[in-house]
Amino acid sequence: MDANGSRFHLLLGRDDWGRCSSDKGQPLAEAWADASGTGADVAWDALRAEVSLRAELFRFPAAPRDVPPKLEDRRGAARDRYKSFYWIDRDGLAVKVMSSGSRLTSTFWPVAPSEPRAATFGGFGPVVAPSAPAAVPLGGLGITAHHYLVVGTLAPEPGLLVFDLHSGGPPVRHLWPAGVPFAPWDVAATPDGGAVVLDRQHRRLWRLDAELRVVRLGGDSVLAEEVVEVFQPAQGGPPRRVPAVTFPEPVSLDASLPLDAADPISVEVLPDGRVLVLDRGEAGGFLSVYRDGQPEGAPLPLEVEGILQGSGSAFSYALVPHDMALVPGTKDTPHRVLVVGRDGNQVFAFDLHVGEGGALSAVPQPEYLPLRLFGGKALIGVDGGAFYDFADTFVPLVAQRRPRYVREATLRTPVLDGRAPDCVWHRLMLDASIPPGARVTVRTRAANEHADLEATPFIEEPTPYKRGRGSELPYVAGATSGHRGTFEVLFQRAKGRYAQVELTLHGGGATTPRIHALRAWYPRFSYLAQYLPGLYRQDAESASFLDRFLANVEGLFTSLEDRIAAAQVLFDARGAPPEALDWLSSWFGVAMDPAWDETRRRLFLRHTLDFFQWRGTPRGLIMALRVALDECPDDTIFTEETEPTRARFRIVERFRSARTPFITPPESTVSDGIHVVTTATTQRWEPSQGRAQLVDRYRAALQAAGVTATVDSFPLREPAGATASSVWRSFCMEALGFIPAATVATTSVWREFLLRRYRNVTALNAAHLTSLADFTQAALPVVLPDDGPAQTDWYHFETVVLPVRAAAHRFTVVLPVPKGSAAEEQRTRLEQAMRVVAVEKPAHTVFDVKFYWAMFRVGEARLGVDTLIDLGSRAPELMPAMQLGREYLAESHLAPRPPQDAKDRQILGRDALGRRETHGSDTL
């Protein structure tokens, strides 16, 4: 409701627009329910949440002498995580690679034998020089999530070649048993690190686990059943069980999945484990879905005829596939299957939507994806896109901007109720985009009786015009640049309780108007009736004109009055416009991070007072970090308190770090062979053992080292002389466990420690047997004090006060490495965290920020707290490309850009590290 009491009917979102009908009377919701998307000429754009003209697909016409690729041209191909491409050569006997660094193509396997090195005196070498591996016909190629390159072999013994792309070296060959037919055609990686292998010749599908062993549908032989243990935890929880003992069955034909397909030519695996098999037929292609070795639903037809340009006329096209690639979706986008037609000129995109009961449907998309000189080897889906082979390289598949739409379409709103007889309908507002060449025609009809509305003809209204100040609603942000904005129509003759609006979208075939929201305002607040004398209303015709003329002025003034009346919106973080959020935060003296999106800003403003209660504390730092770095921040950031050892973001204060206890290793019981001999660690000295014992042990240590000196006490400062100094430092670490760190500079700290412990000098004199006037006369001991409180005070000062003081005001912020993140993303998160902590930390503290891996690593993770069973060292995020000053050794890889043909130095990953010793003119 505005300041004058006018209301509006709103159409916003799929459900509201779905209640509209086409000019033929069909509800749009029913038409949009058609999976093909061709049920109505008015389409719903889910990405933009708008209605528009239905898009059509531009089809690439083949040239008269165009030679389509043959199915025999298909080659297994894949791209690794370092963006190098691998494929089977045209002769089917070698694997080619295009390196990401040099962009050059070379033979990956088989590798020609290197020249034998010259024999050296005393050296070992092969008696017979190795020969090149025999060439075998290959079929099917894929790269697993664990970075293994899997290549199928066809003859003489069918099987698989497995290359470790991390460690390098020759392949490991997995042979299929004799008598088990196996002819690999296509290989696809599974999310768990395994693979599926399509055998087109025998119409079979083989599933391999993460260790590339055949997964049997019937399971393995059970030698011992699972047993529930007698003793169970008293506190409850899951019962303790002894797992069953199984023995793997030999590989047989029964271990594979038979396919009910005429000609299966490609296979892909969805992130949830479901397998898609592409079936080729002369009448078109189908997608068969398999889950856990069983077919799931009926095959999905791949039909694009309904969205092709010109499909409304006598037109027929059947998509006969050549290959397919899967582009996994995100939380906002569905999975997409890209299919190459057999002419090799165009790729057709299908979005996989989940229907009732989890069944999939393949919806064609009007996205124009042409191919240029496609070689027919393969289509590879990676990183949200795809690549296809061009000559002896691979190029990205790029969508071309060729928009095609139906020329025009009409929709009618539901019947709108004005709530009063003879209601004068005020104006129509459209939040829309109307580019050049497109237009929207508005027609209305109104009547006092619902039954009379159908017989009332539509009256055409003026052409909508774009408002210069955007939406008429107060403090509602909307795009006003370009062709997008709020378009207004002042109703001319719409009078009656019930009204209906008809919109006709015109695009001419090359463009389309897009409408996001519709608002129909009623009743009109008449300046003529409210503010002018009755004289101006005597003539009906002139009164109607004057009323409509003054309505334009009313629209301007009402917008200003609405902003004044709704000023309270600016003080509510939930409804304030985005441009007012920084102003609202200034009321709290807070400058929000520019990297925060609108959701994070509103969340922080709603809980600013909760945050200030904890600001400057570890919990407050974690709140700020979660607001900045959480993928989906919510109110629990400020309301829930998580146990520190369970929190994802952790604050490690240095003074809380415990020392690692010294554990004496057991003596070895091995009597023969080489073994390690260790010396038991001597018991540590403590003040309770007395001063004399420490002095005797120090004297014995000096004598054992051959140092002649008269020792009556144990010095607390490092003695002069290299030998004496070395003995003293070694003895301190062995007997005390620390090296005394007190110096003249720490005298004031010593006096402060005594003052806090004894409070007055009288108590200090009684404990230390001194006669000091005040604490400023207390001297730091340079030799070990006599037994008693003075000795204990010195020991506590060295072991507690100084270490804690050195670690005080220092802390480390530990961030989890996001799973699957790239090195660039990690650096961005690190910079964001450092900005947040630098602003929110106490002023006197010093900090650093580090990442931790949510996987088990000795010395870096705690079992049961920080551990996660995952890919381990083969996780992609563990091996980013190395950059000097940013990455760490053993946690990154050398990018392939340096020249690999350098002869003047050793190249990591190419040359084996060895020892070089030079004797005269000979080198070993």
Short mmCIF file of N, CA, C and O in Angstrom, two decimals, residues 447-551:
data_model
loop_
_atom_site.label_atom_id
_atom_site.label_comp_id
_atom_site.label_asym_id
_atom_site.label_seq_id
_atom_site.Cartn_x
_atom_site.Cartn_y
_atom_site.Cartn_z
N ALA A 447 -14.72 -5.34 -15.68
CA ALA A 447 -16.18 -5.44 -15.54
C ALA A 447 -16.50 -5.57 -14.07
O ALA A 447 -15.66 -6.02 -13.26
N ASN A 448 -17.71 -5.21 -13.70
CA ASN A 448 -18.13 -5.31 -12.30
C ASN A 448 -18.54 -6.73 -11.93
O ASN A 448 -18.52 -7.10 -10.75
N GLU A 449 -18.91 -7.55 -12.91
CA GLU A 449 -19.30 -8.93 -12.64
C GLU A 449 -18.27 -9.86 -13.27
O GLU A 449 -17.82 -9.64 -14.40
N HIS A 450 -17.92 -10.89 -12.53
CA HIS A 450 -16.92 -11.85 -13.01
C HIS A 450 -17.41 -12.55 -14.28
O HIS A 450 -16.62 -12.80 -15.21
N ALA A 451 -18.70 -12.83 -14.36
CA ALA A 451 -19.23 -13.53 -15.53
C ALA A 451 -19.20 -12.66 -16.77
O ALA A 451 -19.13 -13.17 -17.89
N ASP A 452 -19.26 -11.34 -16.59
CA ASP A 452 -19.26 -10.43 -17.74
C ASP A 452 -17.86 -10.18 -18.29
O ASP A 452 -17.73 -9.62 -19.38
N LEU A 453 -16.85 -10.58 -17.54
CA LEU A 453 -15.48 -10.25 -17.96
C LEU A 453 -15.09 -10.98 -19.24
O LEU A 453 -14.42 -10.41 -20.11
N GLU A 454 -15.51 -12.26 -19.38
CA GLU A 454 -15.13 -13.02 -20.57
C GLU A 454 -15.73 -12.42 -21.84
O GLU A 454 -15.14 -12.52 -22.92
N ALA A 455 -16.87 -11.78 -21.74
CA ALA A 455 -17.52 -11.20 -22.92
C ALA A 455 -17.03 -9.78 -23.23
O ALA A 455 -17.38 -9.22 -24.27
N THR A 456 -16.25 -9.21 -22.32
CA THR A 456 -15.75 -7.85 -22.51
C THR A 456 -14.51 -7.88 -23.39
O THR A 456 -13.58 -8.65 -23.12
N PRO A 457 -14.46 -7.07 -24.45
CA PRO A 457 -13.28 -7.08 -25.30
C PRO A 457 -12.10 -6.37 -24.62
O PRO A 457 -12.27 -5.51 -23.76
N PHE A 458 -10.88 -6.76 -25.04
CA PHE A 458 -9.67 -6.11 -24.55
C PHE A 458 -9.48 -4.77 -25.24
O PHE A 458 -9.75 -4.61 -26.43
N ILE A 459 -9.00 -3.79 -24.48
CA ILE A 459 -8.72 -2.44 -24.99
C ILE A 459 -7.21 -2.22 -24.91
O ILE A 459 -6.59 -2.45 -23.85
N GLU A 460 -6.62 -1.79 -25.99
CA GLU A 460 -5.18 -1.58 -26.03
C GLU A 460 -4.81 -0.33 -25.24
O GLU A 460 -5.43 0.72 -25.37
N GLU A 461 -3.76 -0.48 -24.42
CA GLU A 461 -3.27 0.61 -23.60
C GLU A 461 -2.05 1.26 -24.27
O GLU A 461 -1.50 0.73 -25.23
N PRO A 462 -1.60 2.43 -23.74
CA PRO A 462 -0.42 3.07 -24.33
C PRO A 462 0.83 2.18 -24.21
O PRO A 462 0.89 1.24 -23.41
N THR A 463 1.82 2.50 -25.00
CA THR A 463 3.08 1.76 -24.97
C THR A 463 3.81 2.02 -23.65
O THR A 463 3.90 3.17 -23.21
N PRO A 464 4.29 1.00 -22.97
CA PRO A 464 5.00 1.22 -21.70
C PRO A 464 6.24 2.09 -21.91
O PRO A 464 6.95 1.97 -22.91
N TYR A 465 6.46 2.98 -20.96
CA TYR A 465 7.67 3.81 -21.01
C TYR A 465 8.50 3.54 -19.75
O TYR A 465 7.98 3.19 -18.70
N LYS A 466 9.81 3.73 -19.90
CA LYS A 466 10.76 3.41 -18.82
C LYS A 466 10.87 4.57 -17.84
O LYS A 466 11.10 5.72 -18.24
N ARG A 467 10.69 4.27 -16.57
CA ARG A 467 10.82 5.28 -15.52
C ARG A 467 12.29 5.63 -15.33
O ARG A 467 13.14 4.75 -15.22
N GLY A 468 12.57 6.90 -15.23
CA GLY A 468 13.96 7.33 -15.07
C GLY A 468 14.53 7.04 -13.70
O GLY A 468 15.74 6.88 -13.54
N ARG A 469 13.67 6.96 -12.66
CA ARG A 469 14.15 6.75 -11.29
C ARG A 469 13.97 5.32 -10.81
O ARG A 469 14.03 5.05 -9.62
N GLY A 470 13.70 4.43 -11.70
CA GLY A 470 13.57 3.04 -11.30
C GLY A 470 12.22 2.72 -10.72
O GLY A 470 11.20 3.31 -11.07
N SER A 471 12.21 1.76 -9.80
CA SER A 471 10.95 1.26 -9.24
C SER A 471 10.24 2.33 -8.46
O SER A 471 10.85 3.23 -7.85
N GLU A 472 8.90 2.24 -8.46
CA GLU A 472 8.08 3.16 -7.68
C GLU A 472 8.05 2.78 -6.21
O GLU A 472 7.63 3.60 -5.37
N LEU A 473 8.47 1.57 -5.86
CA LEU A 473 8.47 1.13 -4.47
C LEU A 473 9.63 1.79 -3.73
O LEU A 473 10.74 1.90 -4.26
N PRO A 474 9.43 2.23 -2.51
CA PRO A 474 10.48 2.95 -1.80
C PRO A 474 11.64 2.02 -1.41
O PRO A 474 11.44 0.91 -0.92
N TYR A 475 12.84 2.50 -1.69
CA TYR A 475 14.08 1.83 -1.28
C TYR A 475 14.21 0.43 -1.87
O TYR A 475 14.78 -0.47 -1.25
N VAL A 476 13.67 0.22 -3.04
CA VAL A 476 13.82 -1.05 -3.74
C VAL A 476 14.86 -0.85 -4.84
O VAL A 476 14.66 -0.04 -5.74
N ALA A 477 15.98 -1.55 -4.73
CA ALA A 477 17.04 -1.41 -5.72
C ALA A 477 16.69 -2.21 -6.96
O ALA A 477 16.21 -3.35 -6.88
N GLY A 478 16.92 -1.63 -8.09
CA GLY A 478 16.67 -2.31 -9.35
C GLY A 478 17.55 -1.73 -10.43
O GLY A 478 17.93 -0.55 -10.38
N ALA A 479 17.92 -2.57 -11.39
CA ALA A 479 18.77 -2.10 -12.48
C ALA A 479 18.00 -1.12 -13.35
O ALA A 479 16.85 -1.36 -13.74
N THR A 480 18.62 0.02 -13.63
CA THR A 480 18.00 1.03 -14.49
C THR A 480 18.88 1.36 -15.69
O THR A 480 18.55 2.26 -16.46
N SER A 481 19.99 0.64 -15.85
CA SER A 481 20.89 0.93 -16.96
C SER A 481 20.51 0.06 -18.15
O SER A 481 19.84 -0.98 -18.02
N GLY A 482 20.99 0.48 -19.33
CA GLY A 482 20.74 -0.29 -20.53
C GLY A 482 19.26 -0.34 -20.86
O GLY A 482 18.56 0.67 -20.84
N HIS A 483 18.78 -1.55 -21.13
CA HIS A 483 17.39 -1.73 -21.51
C HIS A 483 16.55 -2.24 -20.35
O HIS A 483 15.38 -2.55 -20.55
N ARG A 484 17.14 -2.36 -19.16
CA ARG A 484 16.43 -2.92 -18.02
C ARG A 484 15.98 -1.81 -17.08
O ARG A 484 16.71 -0.84 -16.85
N GLY A 485 14.81 -1.96 -16.52
CA GLY A 485 14.29 -1.00 -15.58
C GLY A 485 12.82 -1.28 -15.30
O GLY A 485 12.31 -2.38 -15.55
N THR A 486 12.14 -0.29 -14.76
CA THR A 486 10.71 -0.39 -14.46
C THR A 486 9.94 0.40 -15.53
O THR A 486 10.18 1.60 -15.71
N PHE A 487 9.05 -0.29 -16.20
CA PHE A 487 8.25 0.32 -17.27
C PHE A 487 6.83 0.54 -16.76
O PHE A 487 6.24 -0.34 -16.12
N GLU A 488 6.26 1.73 -17.08
CA GLU A 488 4.97 2.15 -16.52
C GLU A 488 3.94 2.36 -17.62
O GLU A 488 4.26 2.87 -18.71
N VAL A 489 2.72 1.95 -17.31
CA VAL A 489 1.57 2.19 -18.19
C VAL A 489 0.45 2.75 -17.33
O VAL A 489 0.08 2.15 -16.31
N LEU A 490 -0.09 3.90 -17.71
CA LEU A 490 -1.25 4.47 -17.03
C LEU A 490 -2.52 3.95 -17.71
O LEU A 490 -2.74 4.17 -18.90
N PHE A 491 -3.33 3.21 -16.94
CA PHE A 491 -4.55 2.65 -17.50
C PHE A 491 -5.49 3.78 -17.97
O PHE A 491 -5.70 4.77 -17.24
N GLN A 492 -6.10 3.59 -19.16
CA GLN A 492 -6.93 4.63 -19.74
C GLN A 492 -8.41 4.42 -19.44
O GLN A 492 -9.10 5.35 -19.02
N ARG A 493 -8.92 3.22 -19.66
CA ARG A 493 -10.37 2.98 -19.54
C ARG A 493 -10.72 1.80 -18.65
O ARG A 493 -11.86 1.35 -18.67
N ALA A 494 -9.77 1.27 -17.89
CA ALA A 494 -10.03 0.09 -17.07
C ALA A 494 -10.82 0.50 -15.83
O ALA A 494 -10.28 1.10 -14.90
N LYS A 495 -12.12 0.18 -15.81
CA LYS A 495 -12.99 0.56 -14.71
C LYS A 495 -13.95 -0.58 -14.43
O LYS A 495 -14.71 -1.00 -15.30
N GLY A 496 -13.92 -1.10 -13.23
CA GLY A 496 -14.75 -2.23 -12.82
C GLY A 496 -14.06 -3.00 -11.71
O GLY A 496 -12.85 -2.89 -11.49
N ARG A 497 -14.83 -3.79 -10.99
CA ARG A 497 -14.24 -4.52 -9.87
C ARG A 497 -13.22 -5.54 -10.35
O ARG A 497 -12.16 -5.70 -9.74
N TYR A 498 -13.53 -6.26 -11.43
CA TYR A 498 -12.65 -7.32 -11.92
C TYR A 498 -11.93 -6.84 -13.18
O TYR A 498 -12.53 -6.17 -14.04
N ALA A 499 -10.65 -7.18 -13.29
CA ALA A 499 -9.87 -6.74 -14.44
C ALA A 499 -8.91 -7.87 -14.84
O ALA A 499 -8.58 -8.76 -14.03
N GLN A 500 -8.48 -7.81 -16.07
CA GLN A 500 -7.53 -8.78 -16.60
C GLN A 500 -6.58 -8.04 -17.55
O GLN A 500 -7.02 -7.17 -18.33
N VAL A 501 -5.30 -8.40 -17.51
CA VAL A 501 -4.27 -7.77 -18.33
C VAL A 501 -3.74 -8.79 -19.31
O VAL A 501 -3.44 -9.95 -18.93
N GLU A 502 -3.60 -8.37 -20.56
CA GLU A 502 -3.03 -9.22 -21.60
C GLU A 502 -1.73 -8.59 -22.09
O GLU A 502 -1.72 -7.42 -22.49
N LEU A 503 -0.67 -9.38 -22.05
CA LEU A 503 0.65 -8.91 -22.50
C LEU A 503 1.04 -9.71 -23.74
O LEU A 503 1.01 -10.94 -23.72
N THR A 504 1.44 -9.00 -24.78
CA THR A 504 1.94 -9.64 -26.00
C THR A 504 3.40 -9.26 -26.15
O THR A 504 3.74 -8.07 -26.22
N LEU A 505 4.25 -10.27 -26.17
CA LEU A 505 5.69 -10.07 -26.29
C LEU A 505 6.08 -10.19 -27.76
O LEU A 505 5.78 -11.20 -28.41
N HIS A 506 6.74 -9.16 -28.29
CA HIS A 506 7.19 -9.14 -29.68
C HIS A 506 8.72 -9.12 -29.67
O HIS A 506 9.34 -8.33 -28.95
N GLY A 507 9.35 -9.98 -30.51
CA GLY A 507 10.80 -10.00 -30.58
C GLY A 507 11.36 -10.02 -31.98
O GLY A 507 12.55 -9.78 -32.17
N GLY A 508 10.58 -10.34 -32.96
CA GLY A 508 11.06 -10.39 -34.33
C GLY A 508 11.93 -11.58 -34.65
O GLY A 508 12.47 -11.66 -35.75
N GLY A 509 12.12 -12.50 -33.70
CA GLY A 509 12.91 -13.71 -33.96
C GLY A 509 14.33 -13.64 -33.49
O GLY A 509 14.96 -14.67 -33.25
N ALA A 510 14.91 -12.42 -33.35
CA ALA A 510 16.31 -12.30 -32.96
C ALA A 510 16.49 -11.80 -31.54
O ALA A 510 17.60 -11.82 -31.02
N THR A 511 15.44 -11.36 -30.87
CA THR A 511 15.55 -10.87 -29.50
C THR A 511 14.23 -11.13 -28.79
O THR A 511 13.27 -11.63 -29.40
N THR A 512 14.20 -10.80 -27.50
CA THR A 512 12.99 -11.05 -26.71
C THR A 512 12.91 -10.07 -25.56
O THR A 512 13.94 -9.70 -24.97
N PRO A 513 11.73 -9.59 -25.22
CA PRO A 513 11.57 -8.87 -23.94
C PRO A 513 11.55 -9.87 -22.79
O PRO A 513 11.13 -11.02 -22.96
N ARG A 514 12.01 -9.43 -21.64
CA ARG A 514 12.04 -10.27 -20.44
C ARG A 514 11.35 -9.53 -19.31
O ARG A 514 11.71 -8.38 -19.02
N ILE A 515 10.39 -10.18 -18.67
CA ILE A 515 9.61 -9.55 -17.62
C ILE A 515 9.85 -10.31 -16.32
O ILE A 515 9.64 -11.52 -16.24
N HIS A 516 10.31 -9.58 -15.32
CA HIS A 516 10.59 -10.18 -14.02
C HIS A 516 9.38 -10.13 -13.09
O HIS A 516 9.05 -11.11 -12.43
N ALA A 517 8.73 -8.97 -13.03
CA ALA A 517 7.60 -8.82 -12.10
C ALA A 517 6.56 -7.89 -12.73
O ALA A 517 6.88 -7.03 -13.56
N LEU A 518 5.30 -8.07 -12.31
CA LEU A 518 4.18 -7.23 -12.76
C LEU A 518 3.43 -6.76 -11.53
O LEU A 518 3.12 -7.56 -10.63
N ARG A 519 3.13 -5.44 -11.50
CA ARG A 519 2.33 -4.87 -10.41
C ARG A 519 1.19 -4.05 -11.03
O ARG A 519 1.45 -3.09 -11.79
N ALA A 520 -0.03 -4.42 -10.71
CA ALA A 520 -1.22 -3.70 -11.19
C ALA A 520 -1.82 -2.94 -10.01
O ALA A 520 -2.39 -3.54 -9.08
N TRP A 521 -1.70 -1.57 -10.00
CA TRP A 521 -2.13 -0.74 -8.89
C TRP A 521 -3.62 -0.40 -9.01
O TRP A 521 -4.13 -0.18 -10.11
N TYR A 522 -4.29 -0.34 -7.85
CA TYR A 522 -5.71 0.01 -7.78
C TYR A 522 -6.01 0.47 -6.36
O TYR A 522 -5.28 0.09 -5.42
N PRO A 523 -7.08 1.21 -6.09
CA PRO A 523 -7.77 2.08 -7.05
C PRO A 523 -6.95 3.35 -7.24
O PRO A 523 -6.00 3.61 -6.50
N ARG A 524 -7.31 4.15 -8.20
CA ARG A 524 -6.58 5.38 -8.47
C ARG A 524 -6.94 6.43 -7.42
O ARG A 524 -8.12 6.67 -7.14
N PHE A 525 -5.90 7.05 -6.84
CA PHE A 525 -6.12 8.19 -5.94
C PHE A 525 -6.23 9.43 -6.82
O PHE A 525 -5.24 9.90 -7.39
N SER A 526 -7.43 9.93 -6.95
CA SER A 526 -7.72 10.99 -7.92
C SER A 526 -7.48 12.36 -7.31
O SER A 526 -8.17 12.75 -6.34
N TYR A 527 -6.50 13.10 -7.84
CA TYR A 527 -6.33 14.49 -7.44
C TYR A 527 -7.55 15.33 -7.84
O TYR A 527 -7.90 16.29 -7.17
N LEU A 528 -8.18 14.94 -8.94
CA LEU A 528 -9.37 15.65 -9.40
C LEU A 528 -10.49 15.56 -8.37
O LEU A 528 -11.15 16.56 -8.05
N ALA A 529 -10.73 14.36 -7.84
CA ALA A 529 -11.82 14.17 -6.88
C ALA A 529 -11.47 14.67 -5.49
O ALA A 529 -12.34 15.11 -4.74
N GLN A 530 -10.17 14.63 -5.12
CA GLN A 530 -9.77 14.96 -3.76
C GLN A 530 -9.47 16.45 -3.57
O GLN A 530 -9.72 16.98 -2.48
N TYR A 531 -8.94 17.11 -4.60
CA TYR A 531 -8.42 18.46 -4.37
C TYR A 531 -9.06 19.56 -5.23
O TYR A 531 -8.84 20.73 -4.98
N LEU A 532 -9.82 19.21 -6.29
CA LEU A 532 -10.40 20.23 -7.16
C LEU A 532 -11.90 20.32 -6.95
O LEU A 532 -12.56 19.33 -6.60
N PRO A 533 -12.47 21.51 -7.20
CA PRO A 533 -13.94 21.67 -7.04
C PRO A 533 -14.72 20.80 -8.02
O PRO A 533 -14.19 20.31 -9.03
N GLY A 534 -16.00 20.61 -7.74
CA GLY A 534 -16.84 19.77 -8.57
C GLY A 534 -17.04 20.33 -9.96
O GLY A 534 -17.48 19.60 -10.87
N LEU A 535 -16.74 21.62 -10.17
CA LEU A 535 -16.88 22.22 -11.48
C LEU A 535 -16.05 21.49 -12.53
O LEU A 535 -16.46 21.37 -13.68
N TYR A 536 -14.89 20.97 -12.11
CA TYR A 536 -14.00 20.31 -13.06
C TYR A 536 -14.48 18.90 -13.41
O TYR A 536 -13.87 18.25 -14.26
N ARG A 537 -15.53 18.43 -12.76
CA ARG A 537 -16.00 17.07 -13.02
C ARG A 537 -17.37 17.06 -13.72
O ARG A 537 -17.97 16.00 -13.88
N GLN A 538 -17.85 18.21 -14.13
CA GLN A 538 -19.18 18.24 -14.73
C GLN A 538 -19.19 17.60 -16.11
O GLN A 538 -20.12 16.85 -16.44
N ASP A 539 -18.20 17.86 -16.93
CA ASP A 539 -18.11 17.24 -18.26
C ASP A 539 -17.32 15.94 -18.13
O ASP A 539 -16.14 15.96 -17.73
N ALA A 540 -17.98 14.82 -18.43
CA ALA A 540 -17.35 13.51 -18.22
C ALA A 540 -16.09 13.33 -19.06
O ALA A 540 -15.08 12.78 -18.60
N GLU A 541 -16.11 13.79 -20.31
CA GLU A 541 -14.96 13.57 -21.20
C GLU A 541 -13.75 14.37 -20.74
O GLU A 541 -12.64 13.85 -20.64
N SER A 542 -13.98 15.66 -20.44
CA SER A 542 -12.85 16.47 -20.00
C SER A 542 -12.39 16.07 -18.60
O SER A 542 -11.20 16.14 -18.28
N ALA A 543 -13.34 15.62 -17.76
CA ALA A 543 -12.95 15.16 -16.42
C ALA A 543 -12.07 13.92 -16.50
O ALA A 543 -11.10 13.77 -15.74
N SER A 544 -12.39 13.03 -17.43
CA SER A 544 -11.55 11.84 -17.61
C SER A 544 -10.14 12.21 -18.04
O SER A 544 -9.14 11.67 -17.55
N PHE A 545 -10.03 13.16 -18.98
CA PHE A 545 -8.70 13.59 -19.42
C PHE A 545 -7.92 14.24 -18.28
O PHE A 545 -6.73 13.96 -18.07
N LEU A 546 -8.58 15.15 -17.54
CA LEU A 546 -7.91 15.84 -16.45
C LEU A 546 -7.48 14.88 -15.35
O LEU A 546 -6.41 15.03 -14.75
N ASP A 547 -8.33 13.89 -15.08
CA ASP A 547 -7.99 12.90 -14.05
C ASP A 547 -6.73 12.13 -14.44
O ASP A 547 -5.82 11.92 -13.62
N ARG A 548 -6.64 11.73 -15.70
CA ARG A 548 -5.46 10.99 -16.16
C ARG A 548 -4.23 11.90 -16.23
O ARG A 548 -3.10 11.46 -15.98
N PHE A 549 -4.44 13.16 -16.56
CA PHE A 549 -3.33 14.10 -16.62
C PHE A 549 -2.73 14.31 -15.22
O PHE A 549 -1.51 14.32 -15.04
N LEU A 550 -3.59 14.53 -14.23
CA LEU A 550 -3.12 14.73 -12.86
C LEU A 550 -2.53 13.45 -12.26
O LEU A 550 -1.76 13.51 -11.30
N ALA A 551 -2.92 12.29 -12.80
CA ALA A 551 -2.36 11.03 -12.29
C ALA A 551 -0.85 10.96 -12.52
O ALA A 551 -0.13 10.30 -11.76
#
